[in-house]
DNA sequence: TTATCTGCAAAGGCTTTGCACGACT
DNA sequence: AGTCGTGCAAAGCCTTTGCAGATAA
């Protein structure tokens, strides 16, 4: 069963050596905590919060502090190994998937899923509209209801009918 | 001189009566503080933060509390009279321009400007990509450098050459 | 009159900062 | 050896909550 069923081939391969090299290349020291955090990030597409990451990694490092998670995420982000997910709902969310993609946010359960769409990757703005801006990047965020929340809604509706 | 030089005709007209009616329609009480806050919001396109609004209105109401600004903004948002600007940089930003539009964020000075572009208002996603989501809305955020920051950059570059 | 709004105060959540010890290169 | 990372603690910023008095409808 493919990890990505949507026709997207993940470009991020992570063996310990690859990770080690990637860190060295960016001038980042490779500590066990960092390795664990980065590994965890690579193997999820759930766009975890700092707390999520902390609770996922902490069992392996009982002494791990939240602070270190913050620090690590900041470092990884500066190095371009992860990105923060542009959603404004209290806690920040992070994403180790650096392939070009966009996001769908479920209004019901606040889940965030990746969206791959070629057309979205090629948006063009007429220079007339940009008011002198030199635009370098953009992101598209879709909002709606995920399949599970839709099911839940229609069931709740049936009951009241 | 037109307020909107980009071909956009502002649809929000605000006379005191219109505001009064709009509030009543939404079941909002029209207090002097609220009126002042909403008026201020309507007459700016700077996407102010709560603090910005507070400092703009406070001179007229020396007793005004930040709390009231928060409360008012929450009420106005629930009523659909304003929207929060989807940018995640510490403080929330608000916008009384409810016409369909998108935003350009300046990476240099963090200014936010409106972007009107018909093509952006008609994005379509193939249902194959949506993984069961029922998408209801979306927004596009562009990032880049505004004309002023571009000028500043090129000047700084000249000096070092 | 009554539900809402205001202002003050306090608490809450997320994040950053300071510092000394420890670890990676 | 020296720089960077870790953990603990404290502080910071933005926002929400609680409550009594005031006010718009």
Short mmCIF file of C-alpha atoms (C1' of nucleotides) in Angstrom, two decimals:
data_model
loop_
_atom_site.label_atom_id
_atom_site.label_comp_id
_atom_site.label_asym_id
_atom_site.label_seq_id
_atom_site.Cartn_x
_atom_site.Cartn_y
_atom_site.Cartn_z
CA UNK A 1 0.00 0.00 0.00
CA UNK A 2 1.53 3.27 -1.06
CA UNK A 3 2.07 5.92 1.55
CA UNK A 4 0.66 8.51 -0.77
CA UNK A 5 -2.43 7.32 -2.56
CA UNK A 6 -2.93 10.54 -4.43
CA UNK A 7 -0.27 10.01 -7.03
CA UNK A 8 2.31 11.95 -5.11
CA UNK A 9 5.71 10.35 -4.77
CA UNK A 10 7.43 11.42 -1.62
CA UNK A 11 10.86 12.79 -2.38
CA UNK A 12 12.15 12.73 1.15
CA UNK A 13 14.02 9.54 1.87
CA UNK A 14 15.51 9.23 5.31
CA UNK A 15 18.16 6.81 6.31
CA UNK A 16 20.29 7.67 9.33
CA UNK A 17 23.15 8.55 7.00
CA UNK A 18 21.00 10.83 4.92
CA UNK A 19 19.80 12.60 8.01
CA UNK A 20 23.31 12.91 9.36
CA UNK A 21 24.51 14.38 6.12
CA UNK A 22 21.57 16.72 5.88
CA UNK A 23 22.25 18.06 9.35
CA UNK A 24 25.96 18.46 8.76
CA UNK A 25 25.31 20.27 5.52
CA UNK A 26 23.27 22.82 7.41
CA UNK A 27 25.73 23.12 10.25
CA UNK A 28 23.35 21.51 12.71
CA UNK A 29 24.65 19.26 15.42
CA UNK A 30 23.04 15.87 15.43
CA UNK A 31 21.94 15.03 18.93
CA UNK A 32 19.78 12.06 19.84
CA UNK A 33 16.90 14.37 20.70
CA UNK A 34 17.09 16.11 17.38
CA UNK A 35 17.33 12.93 15.48
CA UNK A 36 14.27 11.57 17.23
CA UNK A 37 12.31 14.76 16.63
CA UNK A 38 13.22 14.94 12.98
CA UNK A 39 12.53 11.27 12.43
CA UNK A 40 9.14 11.62 14.03
CA UNK A 41 8.38 14.61 11.81
CA UNK A 42 9.36 12.74 8.67
CA UNK A 43 7.14 9.79 9.44
CA UNK A 44 3.96 11.68 10.00
CA UNK A 45 1.76 13.79 7.83
CA UNK A 46 -0.39 14.97 10.70
CA UNK A 47 1.17 18.44 10.95
CA UNK A 48 1.85 18.10 14.66
CA UNK A 49 1.99 20.89 17.19
CA UNK A 50 4.96 21.38 19.48
CA UNK A 51 3.06 19.53 22.19
CA UNK A 52 2.29 16.66 19.84
CA UNK A 53 5.95 16.28 19.00
CA UNK A 54 6.94 16.54 22.62
CA UNK A 55 4.56 13.81 23.68
CA UNK A 56 5.58 11.56 20.81
CA UNK A 57 9.29 11.81 21.50
CA UNK A 58 9.32 12.21 25.26
CA UNK A 59 8.83 8.50 26.04
CA UNK A 60 12.20 7.84 24.42
CA UNK A 61 13.83 10.73 26.30
CA UNK A 62 12.16 11.15 29.66
CA UNK A 63 14.33 14.17 30.37
CA UNK A 64 13.34 15.92 27.15
CA UNK A 65 12.13 19.44 27.71
CA UNK A 66 9.53 21.33 25.74
CA UNK A 67 12.09 24.06 25.35
CA UNK A 68 14.37 21.77 23.40
CA UNK A 69 11.55 20.89 21.07
CA UNK A 70 10.96 24.58 20.42
CA UNK A 71 14.65 25.18 19.92
CA UNK A 72 15.03 22.22 17.61
CA UNK A 73 12.04 23.16 15.52
CA UNK A 74 13.36 26.69 15.15
CA UNK A 75 16.72 25.35 14.04
CA UNK A 76 15.24 22.87 11.59
CA UNK A 77 13.05 25.56 10.16
CA UNK A 78 15.92 27.99 9.70
CA UNK A 79 17.85 25.22 8.00
CA UNK A 80 14.96 24.60 5.66
CA UNK A 81 14.43 21.01 6.76
CA UNK A 82 10.92 21.61 7.99
CA UNK A 83 8.30 24.29 7.49
CA UNK A 84 5.63 25.67 9.71
CA UNK A 85 2.12 25.14 8.53
CA UNK A 86 0.43 28.44 7.89
CA UNK A 87 -2.60 28.03 10.10
CA UNK A 88 -3.51 30.42 12.86
CA UNK A 89 -5.25 28.49 15.59
CA UNK A 90 -3.38 28.94 18.81
CA UNK A 91 -0.49 26.53 18.60
CA UNK A 92 1.92 26.40 15.68
CA UNK A 93 2.07 23.33 13.49
CA UNK A 94 5.00 21.87 11.63
CA UNK A 95 5.57 19.84 8.52
CA UNK A 96 8.65 17.94 7.35
CA UNK A 97 7.16 17.46 3.91
CA UNK A 98 9.03 20.07 1.90
CA UNK A 99 7.56 19.04 -1.43
CA UNK A 100 5.35 21.58 -3.08
CA UNK A 101 1.87 21.16 -1.75
CA UNK A 102 -1.04 22.96 -0.16
CA UNK A 103 -3.38 22.24 2.71
CA UNK A 104 -6.97 21.43 3.45
CA UNK A 105 -8.18 22.30 6.93
CA UNK A 106 -11.21 20.57 8.34
CA UNK A 107 -13.47 23.10 9.98
CA UNK A 108 -15.05 20.33 12.02
CA UNK A 109 -12.10 18.58 13.66
CA UNK A 110 -9.25 20.94 12.72
CA UNK A 111 -7.38 18.18 10.99
CA UNK A 112 -5.00 19.31 8.26
CA UNK A 113 -4.37 17.24 5.16
CA UNK A 114 -2.03 17.74 2.27
CA UNK A 115 -3.36 18.75 -1.10
CA UNK A 116 -1.49 18.12 -4.30
CA UNK A 117 -2.71 19.90 -7.38
CA UNK A 118 -0.62 20.93 -10.32
CA UNK A 119 -2.84 23.80 -11.31
CA UNK A 120 -2.41 25.35 -7.86
CA UNK A 121 1.33 25.29 -8.29
CA UNK A 122 1.19 27.56 -11.31
CA UNK A 123 -0.89 30.53 -10.22
CA UNK A 124 -0.02 33.73 -12.00
CA UNK A 125 -0.96 37.24 -11.03
CA UNK A 126 -1.10 40.09 -13.50
CA UNK A 127 1.50 42.67 -12.56
CA UNK A 128 -1.24 45.27 -12.66
CA UNK A 129 -2.75 43.78 -9.54
CA UNK A 130 0.38 43.53 -7.48
CA UNK A 131 0.80 47.21 -6.72
CA UNK A 132 4.55 47.12 -7.02
CA UNK A 133 5.06 43.95 -5.01
CA UNK A 134 7.68 41.48 -6.12
CA UNK A 135 5.91 38.26 -5.26
CA UNK A 136 8.10 35.32 -4.40
CA UNK A 137 5.79 32.64 -3.11
CA UNK A 138 2.23 31.90 -2.20
CA UNK A 139 0.18 29.36 -0.41
CA UNK A 140 -3.38 28.25 -0.75
CA UNK A 141 -5.41 27.07 2.18
CA UNK A 142 -8.70 25.30 1.64
CA UNK A 143 -11.30 24.97 4.31
CA UNK A 144 -14.11 22.48 4.48
CA UNK A 145 -15.21 19.25 6.09
CA UNK A 146 -13.25 16.02 5.98
CA UNK A 147 -14.95 12.77 5.07
CA UNK A 148 -15.27 11.67 8.67
CA UNK A 149 -16.90 14.90 9.79
CA UNK A 150 -19.24 14.77 6.81
CA UNK A 151 -20.33 11.29 7.81
CA UNK A 152 -20.84 12.39 11.38
CA UNK A 153 -22.93 15.33 10.21
CA UNK A 154 -25.21 13.31 7.98
CA UNK A 155 -25.74 10.74 10.73
CA UNK A 156 -26.66 13.42 13.23
CA UNK A 157 -29.05 14.82 10.68
CA UNK A 158 -30.75 11.48 10.17
CA UNK A 159 -31.37 11.09 13.88
CA UNK A 160 -33.20 14.37 14.14
CA UNK A 161 -35.36 13.62 11.13
CA UNK B 1 -8.53 60.41 -6.46
CA UNK B 2 -10.09 57.01 -6.12
CA UNK B 3 -9.60 55.09 -2.92
CA UNK B 4 -9.01 51.93 -4.89
CA UNK B 5 -6.72 52.50 -7.81
CA UNK B 6 -6.75 48.86 -8.83
CA UNK B 7 -10.15 48.86 -10.47
CA UNK B 8 -11.92 47.62 -7.38
CA UNK B 9 -15.06 49.44 -6.37
CA UNK B 10 -15.61 49.29 -2.68
CA UNK B 11 -19.04 47.92 -1.91
CA UNK B 12 -19.10 48.95 1.73
CA UNK B 13 -20.78 52.29 2.18
CA UNK B 14 -21.04 53.56 5.71
CA UNK B 15 -23.31 56.28 6.86
CA UNK B 16 -24.29 56.32 10.54
CA UNK B 17 -27.73 55.03 9.56
CA UNK B 18 -26.30 52.19 7.54
CA UNK B 19 -24.07 51.19 10.42
CA UNK B 20 -26.94 51.43 12.87
CA UNK B 21 -29.09 49.26 10.68
CA UNK B 22 -26.30 46.76 10.11
CA UNK B 23 -25.78 46.38 13.83
CA UNK B 24 -29.46 46.04 14.57
CA UNK B 25 -29.83 43.43 11.88
CA UNK B 26 -27.19 41.35 13.60
CA UNK B 27 -28.58 41.92 17.07
CA UNK B 28 -25.58 43.96 18.12
CA UNK B 29 -25.98 46.89 20.45
CA UNK B 30 -24.57 50.07 19.05
CA UNK B 31 -22.42 51.66 21.70
CA UNK B 32 -20.21 54.67 21.07
CA UNK B 33 -17.13 52.51 21.50
CA UNK B 34 -18.35 49.98 18.98
CA UNK B 35 -19.32 52.59 16.52
CA UNK B 36 -15.89 54.18 16.77
CA UNK B 37 -14.12 50.85 16.39
CA UNK B 38 -16.18 49.80 13.40
CA UNK B 39 -15.84 53.19 11.75
CA UNK B 40 -12.11 53.08 12.20
CA UNK B 41 -12.01 49.60 10.68
CA UNK B 42 -14.03 50.65 7.67
CA UNK B 43 -11.81 53.58 6.90
CA UNK B 44 -8.55 51.74 6.84
CA UNK B 45 -7.11 49.04 4.66
CA UNK B 46 -4.08 48.52 6.87
CA UNK B 47 -5.34 45.32 8.50
CA UNK B 48 -4.79 46.59 12.03
CA UNK B 49 -4.00 44.53 15.08
CA UNK B 50 -6.03 44.79 18.25
CA UNK B 51 -3.43 47.15 19.63
CA UNK B 52 -3.56 49.31 16.52
CA UNK B 53 -7.31 49.64 16.84
CA UNK B 54 -7.05 50.36 20.52
CA UNK B 55 -4.53 53.14 20.02
CA UNK B 56 -6.53 54.64 17.17
CA UNK B 57 -9.79 54.78 19.07
CA UNK B 58 -8.55 55.33 22.59
CA UNK B 59 -7.98 59.10 22.21
CA UNK B 60 -11.73 59.50 21.67
CA UNK B 61 -12.54 57.25 24.65
CA UNK B 62 -9.84 57.63 27.27
CA UNK B 63 -11.55 54.99 29.39
CA UNK B 64 -11.61 52.43 26.60
CA UNK B 65 -10.14 49.10 27.61
CA UNK B 66 -8.28 46.65 25.44
CA UNK B 67 -10.73 44.06 26.61
CA UNK B 68 -13.60 45.91 25.01
CA UNK B 69 -11.73 46.00 21.73
CA UNK B 70 -11.28 42.24 21.90
CA UNK B 71 -14.91 41.73 22.80
CA UNK B 72 -16.12 44.04 20.07
CA UNK B 73 -13.95 42.43 17.43
CA UNK B 74 -15.19 39.01 18.42
CA UNK B 75 -18.79 40.20 18.17
CA UNK B 76 -18.26 41.90 14.83
CA UNK B 77 -16.57 38.82 13.49
CA UNK B 78 -19.36 36.51 14.63
CA UNK B 79 -21.82 38.86 12.99
CA UNK B 80 -19.87 38.72 9.76
CA UNK B 81 -19.14 42.44 9.68
CA UNK B 82 -15.40 41.97 9.82
CA UNK B 83 -12.99 39.13 9.18
CA UNK B 84 -9.70 38.22 10.66
CA UNK B 85 -6.78 38.25 8.30
CA UNK B 86 -5.26 34.82 7.98
CA UNK B 87 -1.70 35.65 8.91
CA UNK B 88 0.17 33.98 11.73
CA UNK B 89 2.60 36.47 13.18
CA UNK B 90 1.89 36.92 16.81
CA UNK B 91 -0.99 39.33 16.97
CA UNK B 92 -4.23 38.84 15.09
CA UNK B 93 -5.18 41.25 12.35
CA UNK B 94 -8.63 42.34 11.24
CA UNK B 95 -10.26 43.55 8.09
CA UNK B 96 -13.60 45.26 7.54
CA UNK B 97 -13.34 44.77 3.80
CA UNK B 98 -15.67 41.85 3.24
CA UNK B 99 -15.40 41.90 -0.53
CA UNK B 100 -13.77 38.90 -2.09
CA UNK B 101 -10.05 39.47 -2.12
CA UNK B 102 -6.73 38.01 -1.19
CA UNK B 103 -3.60 39.34 0.48
CA UNK B 104 0.00 40.14 -0.24
CA UNK B 105 2.31 40.11 2.75
CA UNK B 106 5.58 42.01 2.60
CA UNK B 107 8.35 39.86 3.98
CA UNK B 108 10.40 42.98 4.61
CA UNK B 109 8.08 45.22 6.63
CA UNK B 110 5.17 42.83 7.31
CA UNK B 111 2.72 45.16 5.66
CA UNK B 112 -0.38 43.49 4.25
CA UNK B 113 -2.07 44.73 1.12
CA UNK B 114 -5.21 43.62 -0.62
CA UNK B 115 -5.01 41.74 -3.86
CA UNK B 116 -7.87 41.61 -6.32
CA UNK B 117 -7.64 39.05 -9.08
CA UNK B 118 -10.55 37.40 -10.79
CA UNK B 119 -8.65 34.26 -11.68
CA UNK B 120 -7.85 33.67 -8.03
CA UNK B 121 -11.53 33.79 -7.21
CA UNK B 122 -12.28 30.82 -9.42
CA UNK B 123 -9.84 28.14 -8.37
CA UNK B 124 -11.08 24.64 -8.91
CA UNK B 125 -9.73 21.44 -7.44
CA UNK B 126 -10.29 18.07 -9.01
CA UNK B 127 -12.31 15.92 -6.63
CA UNK B 128 -9.65 13.26 -6.98
CA UNK B 129 -7.26 15.42 -5.01
CA UNK B 130 -9.55 16.33 -2.16
CA UNK B 131 -9.52 12.97 -0.41
CA UNK B 132 -13.18 13.15 0.53
CA UNK B 133 -13.12 16.72 1.75
CA UNK B 134 -16.07 18.95 0.99
CA UNK B 135 -14.28 22.21 0.37
CA UNK B 136 -16.20 25.36 1.13
CA UNK B 137 -13.72 28.18 0.85
CA UNK B 138 -10.11 28.96 0.30
CA UNK B 139 -7.72 31.82 0.53
CA UNK B 140 -4.48 32.66 -1.14
CA UNK B 141 -1.65 34.46 0.54
CA UNK B 142 1.19 35.86 -1.48
CA UNK B 143 4.53 36.73 0.03
CA UNK B 144 7.13 39.05 -1.38
CA UNK B 145 8.56 42.53 -1.10
CA UNK B 146 6.54 45.71 -1.37
CA UNK B 147 7.70 48.54 -3.60
CA UNK B 148 9.16 50.49 -0.70
CA UNK B 149 11.20 47.59 0.60
CA UNK B 150 12.40 46.86 -2.92
CA UNK B 151 13.61 50.42 -3.25
CA UNK B 152 15.34 50.23 0.10
CA UNK B 153 17.04 47.00 -0.89
CA UNK B 154 18.38 48.29 -4.19
CA UNK B 155 19.66 51.45 -2.51
CA UNK B 156 21.49 49.46 0.13
CA UNK B 157 22.96 47.33 -2.61
CA UNK B 158 24.26 50.38 -4.49
CA UNK B 159 26.06 51.67 -1.42
CA UNK B 160 27.98 48.46 -0.93
CA UNK B 161 29.03 48.33 -4.54
"C1'" DT C 1 -36.44 45.88 32.40
"C1'" DT C 2 -33.19 42.83 30.74
"C1'" DA C 3 -29.77 41.12 28.03
"C1'" DT C 4 -25.75 42.93 26.56
"C1'" DC C 5 -21.61 45.73 26.99
"C1'" DT C 6 -17.82 47.96 29.55
"C1'" DG C 7 -13.85 48.25 32.31
"C1'" DC C 8 -10.76 46.32 35.64
"C1'" DA C 9 -8.32 42.49 37.24
"C1'" DA C 10 -6.65 38.05 37.07
"C1'" DA C 11 -5.67 33.89 34.82
"C1'" DG C 12 -4.47 31.13 30.78
"C1'" DG C 13 -1.90 29.33 26.73
"C1'" DC C 14 1.90 29.47 23.73
"C1'" DT C 15 6.49 30.97 23.05
"C1'" DT C 16 10.92 33.16 24.10
"C1'" DT C 17 14.81 34.30 26.98
"C1'" DG C 18 18.60 33.61 30.54
"C1'" DC C 19 21.72 30.75 32.39
"C1'" DA C 20 24.75 26.86 33.68
"C1'" DC C 21 25.81 22.34 32.52
"C1'" DG C 22 26.68 18.98 29.06
"C1'" DA C 23 27.54 17.20 24.44
"C1'" DC C 24 28.79 17.15 19.54
"C1'" DT C 25 32.45 18.27 16.04
"C1'" DA D 1 38.53 23.47 22.99
"C1'" DG D 2 35.01 25.77 21.56
"C1'" DT D 3 30.59 26.18 19.89
"C1'" DC D 4 26.24 24.66 20.01
"C1'" DG D 5 22.46 22.13 22.38
"C1'" DT D 6 19.89 20.82 26.62
"C1'" DG D 7 17.14 21.40 30.57
"C1'" DC D 8 15.14 24.18 34.13
"C1'" DA D 9 13.10 28.34 35.42
"C1'" DA D 10 11.24 32.67 34.72
"C1'" DA D 11 9.40 36.11 31.96
"C1'" DG D 12 6.77 37.78 27.82
"C1'" DC D 13 3.11 38.49 24.75
"C1'" DC D 14 -1.50 37.87 23.20
"C1'" DT D 15 -5.93 36.51 24.51
"C1'" DT D 16 -9.69 34.85 27.41
"C1'" DT D 17 -12.41 34.70 31.56
"C1'" DG D 18 -14.86 36.49 35.82
"C1'" DC D 19 -17.32 39.87 37.79
"C1'" DA D 20 -19.78 44.25 39.17
"C1'" DG D 21 -21.57 48.27 37.45
"C1'" DA D 22 -23.41 50.74 33.38
"C1'" DT D 23 -26.13 51.07 29.17
"C1'" DA D 24 -28.72 50.31 24.81
"C1'" DA D 25 -33.09 48.42 23.18
#
